[in-house]
Coordinates of C-alpha atoms in Angstrom, one line a residue:
M204 CA -12.6 113.3 -190.4
V205 CA -12.8 116.9 -189.2
T206 CA -16.2 117.3 -190.8
L207 CA -17.5 114.1 -189.0
S208 CA -16.1 115.4 -185.7
L209 CA -17.9 118.7 -186.1
V210 CA -21.1 116.9 -187.0
L211 CA -20.8 114.7 -183.9
L212 CA -20.1 117.7 -181.8
L213 CA -23.1 119.5 -183.1
L214 CA -25.3 116.5 -182.5
S215 CA -24.0 116.1 -179.0
V216 CA -24.7 119.7 -178.2
Q217 CA -28.2 119.5 -179.6
W218 CA -28.8 116.3 -177.7
S219 CA -27.7 117.9 -174.5
W220 CA -30.1 120.7 -175.1
A221 CA -32.9 118.3 -176.0
Q222 CA -32.3 116.6 -172.6
E223 CA -32.8 119.8 -170.6
D224 CA -35.6 119.2 -168.1
P225 CA -38.4 121.9 -168.6
L226 CA -39.0 121.7 -164.9
L227 CA -35.4 122.7 -164.2
P228 CA -34.7 125.6 -166.5
F229 CA -32.1 127.4 -164.4
S230 CA -28.6 126.3 -163.7
E231 CA -25.5 127.7 -161.8
H232 CA -22.2 126.3 -160.7
L233 CA -21.8 127.1 -157.0
D234 CA -18.0 126.8 -157.1
S235 CA -15.3 128.1 -159.3
E236 CA -14.0 124.7 -160.2
H237 CA -17.4 123.6 -161.5
K238 CA -17.6 120.5 -159.3
V239 CA -20.9 121.6 -157.7
R240 CA -23.9 122.3 -160.0
L241 CA -27.4 123.4 -159.0
K242 CA -30.3 123.2 -161.3
W243 CA -33.7 124.4 -160.2
G244 CA -37.2 125.4 -161.2
F245 CA -40.3 126.6 -159.3
D246 CA -44.0 127.1 -159.5
E247 CA -45.0 130.3 -157.6
I248 CA -48.7 129.6 -158.1
K249 CA -48.5 126.1 -156.5
G250 CA -45.9 127.3 -154.1
T251 CA -43.2 124.7 -154.7
I252 CA -39.5 124.8 -155.8
L253 CA -37.5 121.9 -157.3
F254 CA -33.8 121.4 -157.0
E255 CA -31.2 119.0 -158.5
L256 CA -27.8 119.1 -156.9
T257 CA -24.9 117.4 -158.7
I258 CA -21.5 117.2 -156.9
N259 CA -18.3 115.4 -158.1
T260 CA -18.1 112.9 -155.2
N261 CA -19.0 109.4 -154.1
G262 CA -19.6 110.6 -150.5
W263 CA -22.3 112.6 -148.7
V264 CA -23.6 115.9 -150.2
G265 CA -25.2 118.9 -148.4
F266 CA -27.1 122.0 -149.6
G267 CA -29.0 124.7 -147.9
F268 CA -29.8 128.3 -147.2
S269 CA -28.0 130.6 -144.7
P270 CA -28.8 134.0 -143.3
K271 CA -25.2 135.2 -143.6
G272 CA -23.4 132.5 -145.6
G273 CA -22.2 130.4 -142.6
M274 CA -23.6 127.5 -140.6
T275 CA -25.3 129.5 -137.9
G276 CA -29.0 129.6 -138.6
A277 CA -28.7 127.5 -141.8
D278 CA -31.5 125.4 -143.2
V279 CA -29.8 122.4 -144.9
V280 CA -30.4 118.9 -146.4
I281 CA -27.8 116.1 -146.3
G282 CA -28.0 113.0 -148.5
G283 CA -26.1 110.4 -150.3
V284 CA -25.9 106.8 -151.4
G285 CA -24.3 104.5 -148.8
P286 CA -23.7 100.7 -148.6
D287 CA -27.3 100.3 -147.3
G288 CA -29.0 102.5 -149.8
S289 CA -29.8 106.2 -150.1
Y290 CA -30.3 108.5 -147.1
F291 CA -31.7 112.0 -147.0
T292 CA -32.6 114.3 -144.0
D293 CA -33.8 117.9 -143.5
R294 CA -31.7 119.6 -140.8
H295 CA -30.9 122.9 -139.2
A296 CA -27.6 124.3 -137.8
G297 CA -27.1 126.3 -134.7
G298 CA -23.4 126.9 -135.3
N299 CA -20.2 125.3 -136.5
S300 CA -21.3 121.8 -135.6
M301 CA -23.3 118.9 -137.0
P302 CA -26.7 120.1 -138.2
V303 CA -29.6 118.7 -136.2
V304 CA -32.3 116.7 -137.8
D305 CA -35.6 118.7 -138.0
Q306 CA -38.6 117.3 -136.2
Q307 CA -40.6 118.2 -139.3
Q308 CA -39.2 117.0 -142.6
N309 CA -40.3 119.6 -145.2
Y310 CA -38.1 118.5 -148.0
K311 CA -39.3 115.7 -150.3
L312 CA -36.6 113.5 -151.9
L313 CA -37.4 112.6 -155.5
S314 CA -34.3 110.8 -156.5
L315 CA -30.7 110.1 -155.4
T316 CA -28.1 108.4 -157.6
E317 CA -24.4 107.9 -157.6
S318 CA -22.4 107.0 -160.6
D319 CA -19.2 107.9 -162.5
G320 CA -17.9 109.8 -159.5
K321 CA -21.0 112.0 -159.2
T322 CA -23.8 112.2 -156.7
V323 CA -27.1 113.6 -158.0
M324 CA -29.8 114.6 -155.5
K325 CA -33.2 115.8 -156.7
F326 CA -35.6 117.2 -154.1
Q327 CA -38.5 119.5 -153.6
R328 CA -39.9 121.8 -150.9
S329 CA -42.4 124.6 -150.4
I330 CA -41.3 128.1 -151.2
D331 CA -42.7 129.5 -148.0
S332 CA -41.3 128.3 -144.6
C333 CA -43.2 125.4 -143.1
D334 CA -41.7 125.6 -139.6
K335 CA -39.2 127.5 -137.5
D336 CA -36.3 125.4 -138.7
D337 CA -36.8 126.2 -142.4
L338 CA -35.9 129.5 -144.1
P339 CA -38.5 130.9 -146.5
I340 CA -37.4 131.4 -150.1
T341 CA -38.0 135.0 -151.0
D342 CA -37.7 137.0 -154.2
L343 CA -34.6 138.6 -152.9
P344 CA -31.0 137.3 -153.4
M345 CA -30.3 134.4 -150.9
K346 CA -27.1 132.9 -149.7
L347 CA -26.8 129.3 -150.8
I348 CA -24.3 127.0 -149.0
Y349 CA -23.0 123.6 -150.0
A350 CA -20.6 121.0 -148.6
Y351 CA -19.6 117.4 -149.3
G352 CA -17.5 114.5 -148.1
Q353 CA -15.3 111.9 -149.8
T354 CA -17.2 109.1 -148.0
D355 CA -20.6 108.5 -146.5
D356 CA -19.3 109.1 -143.1
I357 CA -20.8 112.6 -142.4
T358 CA -18.0 114.3 -140.7
Y359 CA -16.2 117.7 -141.0
H360 CA -16.1 118.8 -144.7
S361 CA -12.7 120.6 -144.5
N362 CA -12.4 122.9 -147.5
R363 CA -15.1 121.0 -149.5
R364 CA -17.6 123.8 -148.9
G365 CA -18.7 127.1 -150.3
T366 CA -21.4 129.7 -150.6
K367 CA -23.0 131.7 -153.4
E368 CA -25.6 134.3 -153.5
L369 CA -28.5 133.9 -156.0
N370 CA -31.9 135.2 -156.6
L371 CA -33.7 131.9 -157.1
L372 CA -37.2 133.3 -157.8
K373 CA -36.1 136.2 -160.0
Y374 CA -33.1 134.6 -161.6
M375 CA -31.7 136.0 -164.8
P376 CA -28.5 134.4 -166.2
H377 CA -25.8 136.7 -167.4
V378 CA -23.9 134.9 -170.1
N379 CA -21.2 136.3 -172.3
P380 CA -21.0 134.0 -175.3
P381 CA -18.1 134.4 -177.7
N382 CA -18.7 136.2 -181.0
S383 CA -21.3 138.5 -179.4
S384 CA -22.0 142.1 -179.8
F385 CA -25.0 144.5 -179.5
F386 CA -26.9 147.1 -181.3
D387 CA -29.4 149.8 -180.1
I388 CA -32.8 150.7 -181.5
T389 CA -33.8 154.1 -180.0
M390 CA -35.4 157.4 -180.7
V391 CA -33.0 160.1 -181.8
N392 CA -33.3 163.5 -180.3
F393 CA -37.1 163.3 -180.2
T394 CA -38.9 166.3 -178.6
V395 CA -41.7 164.9 -176.5
P396 CA -45.0 166.8 -177.0
A397 CA -46.5 168.7 -174.1
K398 CA -49.4 166.1 -173.9
Q399 CA -50.4 163.9 -171.0
T400 CA -50.2 160.8 -173.2
Y401 CA -48.3 160.4 -176.5
Y402 CA -47.3 157.3 -178.5
H403 CA -44.4 157.9 -180.9
C404 CA -43.4 155.4 -183.5
K405 CA -40.3 154.9 -185.6
I406 CA -40.1 152.4 -188.4
M407 CA -36.6 151.4 -189.5
K408 CA -34.5 148.5 -190.6
A409 CA -32.4 146.7 -188.1
P410 CA -28.6 146.6 -188.7
T411 CA -27.5 144.2 -191.4
F412 CA -26.3 140.8 -190.1
G413 CA -26.1 138.5 -193.0
P414 CA -26.5 134.9 -191.7
K415 CA -29.0 134.2 -189.0
Q416 CA -28.0 135.1 -185.4
H417 CA -29.7 135.0 -182.0
I418 CA -30.5 137.8 -179.6
Y419 CA -29.9 136.5 -176.1
R420 CA -30.3 139.6 -173.9
I421 CA -32.4 142.8 -174.1
E422 CA -31.8 145.9 -172.0
P423 CA -33.7 149.1 -171.7
V424 CA -31.9 152.3 -172.7
I425 CA -34.0 154.9 -170.9
E426 CA -33.0 158.6 -170.9
N427 CA -36.1 160.0 -169.2
F428 CA -37.5 157.6 -166.6
D429 CA -40.2 160.1 -165.6
L430 CA -41.6 160.2 -169.2
V431 CA -41.1 156.8 -170.7
H432 CA -43.9 154.4 -169.7
H433 CA -43.3 151.4 -171.9
L434 CA -41.5 150.4 -175.1
L435 CA -42.5 147.8 -177.7
L436 CA -40.6 146.6 -180.8
Y437 CA -42.7 145.1 -183.5
R438 CA -41.6 143.3 -186.7
C439 CA -43.4 144.6 -189.8
P440 CA -44.8 142.5 -192.6
P441 CA -43.1 142.5 -196.0
T442 CA -45.5 145.1 -197.3
V443 CA -43.8 147.7 -195.2
T444 CA -40.7 148.8 -197.1
E445 CA -40.0 152.4 -196.1
P446 CA -38.8 154.1 -192.9
L447 CA -41.2 156.4 -191.1
E448 CA -41.4 158.4 -187.9
A449 CA -44.7 159.8 -186.7
E450 CA -47.3 159.6 -184.0
C451 CA -48.4 156.0 -183.6
Y452 CA -51.5 154.6 -185.2
T453 CA -51.9 157.4 -187.7
G454 CA -50.8 155.5 -190.8
V455 CA -48.8 152.5 -192.0
D456 CA -47.3 151.9 -188.6
G457 CA -50.5 150.1 -187.6
E458 CA -49.6 147.2 -190.0
C459 CA -46.5 146.3 -187.8
M460 CA -48.0 144.3 -185.0
E461 CA -45.8 141.3 -184.4
V462 CA -44.2 141.9 -181.0
V463 CA -40.5 140.9 -180.7
A464 CA -39.5 142.9 -177.5
V465 CA -41.3 144.6 -174.7
W466 CA -40.3 146.7 -171.7
G467 CA -42.4 148.4 -169.0
V468 CA -41.8 151.0 -166.4
G469 CA -39.9 149.5 -163.4
G470 CA -38.5 146.6 -165.5
G471 CA -34.9 145.8 -166.2
A472 CA -32.9 143.7 -168.5
F473 CA -34.1 140.3 -169.7
E474 CA -32.1 137.3 -170.8
F475 CA -33.5 134.4 -172.7
P476 CA -33.1 130.7 -171.6
E477 CA -30.1 128.9 -173.0
V478 CA -32.2 126.9 -175.4
A479 CA -33.8 129.8 -177.2
G480 CA -33.0 133.3 -178.7
L481 CA -34.7 135.9 -180.9
P482 CA -33.7 135.4 -184.5
I483 CA -32.1 138.3 -186.5
G484 CA -30.5 138.2 -189.9
G485 CA -31.1 135.2 -192.2
N486 CA -34.7 135.1 -193.5
V487 CA -35.8 137.9 -191.3
G488 CA -32.9 140.2 -192.2
D489 CA -34.8 142.3 -194.7
F490 CA -37.8 143.1 -192.4
F491 CA -38.5 146.5 -191.1
Y492 CA -39.3 147.1 -187.4
R493 CA -41.4 149.6 -185.5
L494 CA -40.3 151.0 -182.2
E495 CA -43.2 152.3 -180.1
V496 CA -42.5 154.5 -177.1
H497 CA -45.4 155.5 -174.8
Y498 CA -44.6 158.8 -173.2
N499 CA -46.6 159.6 -170.0
N500 CA -46.3 163.3 -169.4
P501 CA -48.8 164.2 -166.7
N502 CA -47.3 167.6 -166.1
K503 CA -47.4 168.4 -169.9
S504 CA -43.8 169.5 -169.8
A505 CA -42.6 171.1 -173.0
G506 CA -39.2 170.9 -174.8
R507 CA -38.0 167.6 -173.3
V508 CA -35.8 165.6 -175.7
D509 CA -35.6 161.9 -175.5
N510 CA -33.3 159.1 -176.9
S511 CA -34.8 156.1 -175.3
G512 CA -35.1 152.6 -176.7
L513 CA -33.7 149.1 -176.4
R514 CA -30.3 147.4 -176.6
F515 CA -30.0 143.9 -178.1
Y516 CA -27.1 141.6 -177.4
Y517 CA -26.7 138.9 -180.1
T518 CA -24.4 136.0 -180.9
S519 CA -23.6 133.9 -184.0
E520 CA -23.6 130.8 -181.8
L521 CA -27.2 129.7 -182.6
R522 CA -29.4 128.2 -179.9
L523 CA -31.6 125.2 -180.4
H524 CA -34.9 127.2 -180.8
D525 CA -36.1 130.5 -182.2
A526 CA -38.0 132.4 -179.5
A527 CA -41.0 134.6 -180.1
V528 CA -43.6 136.8 -178.3
L529 CA -47.3 136.3 -178.5
M530 CA -49.6 139.2 -177.6
T531 CA -52.8 138.0 -175.9
G532 CA -55.5 139.6 -173.9
L533 CA -58.3 142.1 -174.5
A534 CA -58.1 143.8 -177.9
V535 CA -57.5 147.6 -177.5
A536 CA -60.5 148.9 -179.3
P537 CA -63.4 151.4 -178.7
G538 CA -66.4 150.2 -176.7
Y539 CA -65.0 148.6 -173.6
A540 CA -66.0 150.3 -170.4
I541 CA -65.0 149.8 -166.7
P542 CA -67.6 151.3 -164.3
P543 CA -66.6 153.8 -161.6
K544 CA -66.8 153.2 -157.9
A545 CA -65.7 149.5 -158.3
K546 CA -63.7 147.9 -155.5
S547 CA -62.8 144.9 -157.7
F548 CA -64.0 144.8 -161.3
L549 CA -63.0 141.8 -163.5
T550 CA -62.5 141.8 -167.2
Y551 CA -61.8 138.7 -169.3
S552 CA -60.4 137.9 -172.7
M553 CA -59.4 134.6 -174.4
C554 CA -56.9 133.2 -176.9
D555 CA -58.2 130.0 -178.5
T556 CA -55.3 128.3 -180.1
A557 CA -57.7 126.1 -182.1
N558 CA -57.8 129.0 -184.5
I559 CA -54.0 129.0 -185.2
P560 CA -54.2 126.3 -187.9
K561 CA -56.5 128.6 -189.8
V562 CA -53.8 131.2 -190.3
L563 CA -50.6 129.0 -190.3
E564 CA -49.7 126.1 -192.5
T565 CA -47.5 124.3 -189.9
P566 CA -48.7 125.1 -186.4
H567 CA -47.4 123.4 -183.3
D568 CA -47.4 123.3 -179.5
I569 CA -45.4 126.0 -177.8
Q570 CA -43.2 126.0 -174.7
V571 CA -43.9 129.1 -172.6
F572 CA -41.0 130.3 -170.3
S573 CA -41.8 134.0 -169.5
A574 CA -44.5 136.6 -169.6
M575 CA -45.1 140.3 -169.1
L576 CA -48.5 141.4 -167.8
H577 CA -49.8 144.9 -168.6
T578 CA -52.6 147.2 -167.4
H579 CA -52.7 150.9 -166.6
L580 CA -53.3 152.8 -163.4
A581 CA -56.5 151.0 -162.2
G582 CA -55.1 147.4 -162.6
R583 CA -54.6 145.4 -159.4
K584 CA -54.3 141.8 -160.5
V585 CA -53.6 139.9 -163.7
R586 CA -54.0 136.1 -164.2
V587 CA -53.7 133.9 -167.2
G588 CA -55.5 130.6 -167.0
L589 CA -54.7 127.5 -169.1
F590 CA -57.6 125.4 -170.3
R591 CA -57.4 122.0 -172.0
G592 CA -60.4 119.9 -173.0
G593 CA -62.8 122.3 -171.4
E594 CA -61.1 122.1 -168.0
Q595 CA -58.6 124.5 -166.3
I596 CA -55.4 122.7 -165.8
D597 CA -53.1 125.5 -164.6
L598 CA -52.6 129.2 -164.1
L599 CA -49.9 130.0 -166.7
V600 CA -48.9 133.1 -164.8
A601 CA -50.4 135.4 -162.2
D602 CA -49.6 138.7 -160.5
E603 CA -51.8 139.0 -157.4
N604 CA -50.3 142.4 -156.5
Y605 CA -49.9 144.2 -159.8
D606 CA -48.1 147.5 -159.6
F607 CA -48.3 150.0 -162.4
E608 CA -44.8 151.3 -161.4
Y609 CA -43.1 147.9 -161.6
Q610 CA -43.7 146.1 -164.9
E611 CA -41.2 143.5 -165.9
V612 CA -40.8 140.3 -167.9
T613 CA -41.2 137.5 -165.4
N614 CA -39.8 134.0 -165.6
L615 CA -42.5 131.3 -165.0
G616 CA -40.0 129.3 -163.1
K617 CA -40.4 126.3 -165.4
T618 CA -41.4 125.8 -169.0
K619 CA -45.1 125.2 -169.5
T620 CA -46.6 123.6 -172.6
V621 CA -49.5 125.1 -174.4
K622 CA -51.0 122.6 -176.9
L623 CA -52.9 123.4 -180.0
D624 CA -56.6 123.6 -179.0
D625 CA -55.7 124.9 -175.5
K626 CA -57.3 128.2 -174.4
L627 CA -55.7 131.0 -172.5
L628 CA -58.0 133.2 -170.4
V629 CA -56.6 136.5 -169.4
E630 CA -58.3 138.0 -166.3
C631 CA -57.6 141.6 -165.1
T632 CA -58.9 143.0 -161.8
Y633 CA -59.4 146.8 -161.6
N634 CA -60.1 149.2 -158.7
T635 CA -61.9 152.4 -159.7
E636 CA -63.2 153.5 -156.3
N637 CA -61.6 156.9 -156.7
R638 CA -63.2 157.5 -160.1
D639 CA -66.5 159.2 -160.9
T640 CA -66.7 158.4 -164.6
L641 CA -66.4 155.4 -166.8
T642 CA -62.9 154.2 -167.7
W643 CA -62.6 153.2 -171.3
G644 CA -60.3 150.8 -172.9
G645 CA -57.6 152.7 -174.8
F646 CA -54.0 153.9 -175.1
S647 CA -54.0 156.7 -172.6
T648 CA -52.5 156.0 -169.2
T649 CA -55.9 157.0 -167.7
D650 CA -57.6 154.5 -170.1
E651 CA -57.1 150.8 -169.4
M652 CA -55.6 147.7 -171.0
C653 CA -55.5 144.0 -170.2
L654 CA -52.6 142.3 -172.0
A655 CA -50.3 139.4 -171.5
F656 CA -47.2 139.1 -173.6
I657 CA -46.3 135.4 -173.7
F658 CA -42.6 134.5 -174.4
Y659 CA -42.3 131.0 -176.0
Y660 CA -40.4 128.7 -178.3
P661 CA -40.3 127.3 -181.0
A662 CA -41.4 130.5 -182.8
M663 CA -44.4 130.6 -185.0
N664 CA -45.4 133.4 -187.4
L665 CA -48.0 134.8 -185.1
S666 CA -48.8 138.4 -184.2
G667 CA -51.7 138.2 -181.7
C668 CA -54.4 136.1 -180.2
A669 CA -57.0 138.1 -178.4
S670 CA -60.7 138.7 -177.9
F671 CA -63.3 141.4 -177.6
P672 CA -67.0 141.3 -176.4
D673 CA -69.6 141.2 -179.1
L674 CA -71.0 144.7 -178.7
T675 CA -74.3 143.9 -180.4
S676 CA -74.9 141.1 -177.9
L677 CA -73.8 143.4 -175.0
Q678 CA -76.2 146.1 -176.2
S679 CA -79.1 143.6 -176.5
A680 CA -78.4 142.1 -173.1
M681 CA -78.5 145.6 -171.5
G682 CA -81.8 146.6 -173.2
A683 CA -80.3 148.9 -175.8
T684 CA -81.3 149.1 -179.4
D685 CA -78.2 150.7 -180.8
I686 CA -74.9 152.2 -179.8
D687 CA -76.3 155.5 -178.8
S688 CA -78.9 154.1 -176.5
W689 CA -76.3 151.8 -175.0
L690 CA -74.0 154.8 -174.3
N691 CA -76.9 156.6 -172.7
I692 CA -77.5 153.6 -170.4
M693 CA -73.8 153.5 -169.5
F694 CA -73.5 157.2 -168.8
T695 CA -76.7 157.6 -166.8
K696 CA -76.6 154.3 -164.8
T697 CA -76.2 154.6 -161.0
W698 CA -73.1 152.6 -160.4
N699 CA -73.1 150.7 -157.1
D700 CA -72.0 147.2 -156.0
T701 CA -75.2 145.6 -157.4
T702 CA -75.1 147.3 -160.8
I703 CA -71.3 146.8 -161.1
S704 CA -71.7 143.1 -160.4
E705 CA -74.6 142.7 -162.9
Y706 CA -72.6 144.5 -165.7
Q707 CA -69.5 142.3 -165.0
Q708 CA -71.6 139.1 -165.3
T709 CA -73.2 140.4 -168.5
L710 CA -69.8 141.1 -170.0
K711 CA -68.5 137.6 -169.1
S712 CA -71.6 135.7 -170.3
I713 CA -72.1 137.2 -173.8
D714 CA -70.4 136.0 -176.9
Q715 CA -66.8 137.1 -177.6
F716 CA -65.1 137.7 -180.9
I717 CA -61.9 135.6 -180.6
T718 CA -59.3 136.4 -183.1
V719 CA -55.8 135.1 -184.1
V720 CA -53.6 137.0 -186.4
N721 CA -50.4 135.8 -188.2
S722 CA -47.3 137.8 -189.1
L723 CA -48.8 138.8 -192.5
N724 CA -51.9 140.3 -190.7
N725 CA -54.1 137.5 -191.9
A726 CA -56.7 136.8 -189.3
S727 CA -59.3 134.2 -188.3
S728 CA -62.1 135.1 -186.0
Y729 CA -65.1 133.4 -184.5
K730 CA -67.6 133.8 -181.7
G731 CA -67.1 131.9 -178.4
T732 CA -67.8 132.1 -174.7
L733 CA -65.5 132.4 -171.7
P734 CA -64.8 129.6 -169.2
D735 CA -64.7 130.1 -165.5
L736 CA -61.3 130.8 -164.0
K737 CA -60.4 129.4 -160.6
V738 CA -57.4 130.2 -158.3
I739 CA -55.2 127.2 -157.8
P740 CA -54.3 126.8 -154.1
P741 CA -50.6 126.4 -153.2
A742 CA -49.4 122.9 -152.3
P743 CA -49.4 122.2 -148.6
C744 CA -46.2 121.9 -146.7
I745 CA -45.0 118.3 -146.0
S746 CA -45.7 118.2 -142.3
G747 CA -47.0 116.3 -139.3
C748 CA -46.5 112.5 -139.3
V749 CA -45.5 112.6 -143.0
T750 CA -41.8 113.2 -142.3
K751 CA -39.9 111.5 -145.1
S752 CA -42.6 110.4 -147.6
L753 CA -45.9 111.5 -149.1
A754 CA -47.0 107.9 -149.4
V755 CA -50.7 107.3 -148.8
L756 CA -50.0 104.5 -146.4
S757 CA -47.9 106.8 -144.1
L758 CA -50.7 109.4 -144.2
L759 CA -53.4 106.8 -143.3
T760 CA -51.2 105.4 -140.5
C761 CA -50.8 108.9 -139.1
L762 CA -54.5 109.6 -139.2
A763 CA -55.2 106.3 -137.6
V764 CA -52.9 107.0 -134.7
Q765 CA -54.4 110.4 -134.2
W766 CA -57.9 109.0 -134.2
A767 CA -57.0 106.3 -131.7
S768 CA -55.8 109.0 -129.3
F769 CA -59.2 110.5 -128.9

């Protein structure tokens, strides 16, 4: 009987996980008694945010944003299910009195139900403010307020109210599951060389864990913030069986290329969604790992000692899925040049998931929940386009104001599906107006990269999926007969707006070598071309005559009235 109960409990937990809405990945109780639960998800690219409010009541429910946590200046919605059906209004409050209905209804009701003593209200709005009565949702912590009644008579809520401060757009849960602990993987008393750029690698085994467990949180442990530019932890293939510490990419360390964790300057801790975690122990317990630390030492300081690395929190309470990281973007290899004097130079690279079945026996679709975008000093923008059936269907993630000093793992706001045969186009924008010479792709901070680290589940045994221009095609398109004549063209060319644009178009139009690599470093590569990436405009605010519905009939009626008034 006990065994049956445990099985049923496990199934119920897995079922509840399976029912999680990928559009509503975040969840918080707004009260200490857990009677008020808010779930939400957002799409910064389209400019929308989705909420689902659940309150233990059969009466009216209210939710909103407040400048200081009270009613004054608050932007609220009130809804419920009454004897005559559901009701829902966008309101604003001037003080401790009944909030006034907005002239412009900028919240869209999606569903409103009442059953088993609970009212569930699902609604959507634009992230930016649509009018003076709405508060914009920013990437800073905001004060959320709620209230509810015991009936549908919207009167004073008494003590059935509260406030909680949350960062909706940069939310990171902080859970403390039972049976949890942590371990560190760091450098130990490493003396940083007096070089402007240096990559140090340390190959080691992770602590022994026995049965499989899940990492749910990763924190940076940075001793010298002025020296440490970024950290990467890679899982090594089974062929790597000995510890090693040396300068990166000078030996066997180059075999360890499956990314499991990443941190960049300006970033903080990162917590995985409740349905996924990084696996340790079990069948990955015997693997070695490579910690890579990029030291940026522009002053070439000597004698600095560093113990930086990463801290991993883990639990024996397994989550539904194993998570993983897929490195995509432009392969870091010799031969890629960015011209000087460029106001806005674009580079492109592609991951074609159609190649994944060539290196994996059981490939599958993946659910992407976070990403970290990475360039060096000249980077200004990074976008990742999602293509299906030859058409762009989404921007998976985008940073329109990339800052070298602030690199962090960013939640997408909702879980996005990448299907087998989809293509991911990584576009980076660079500014080299202050440079007089070519900028080459490479590891130095003054070189450039264009990478997107994609966090997803369920995990596959993948290492990377990237591309690189076919240099033979590039040389031919530019009138060169070999590498030496091409280099002469590149070094002697007068770079101006016209020649920069011509070179950019040439790079984009030629064949690309598109490669996918599995955890054992088995690769599949083929030539392909790059699609065109377009920016997806944000969704317009719900405004004008469309006050409570987006129905086409209402819109047509509104237009007809306006036309008749001329």
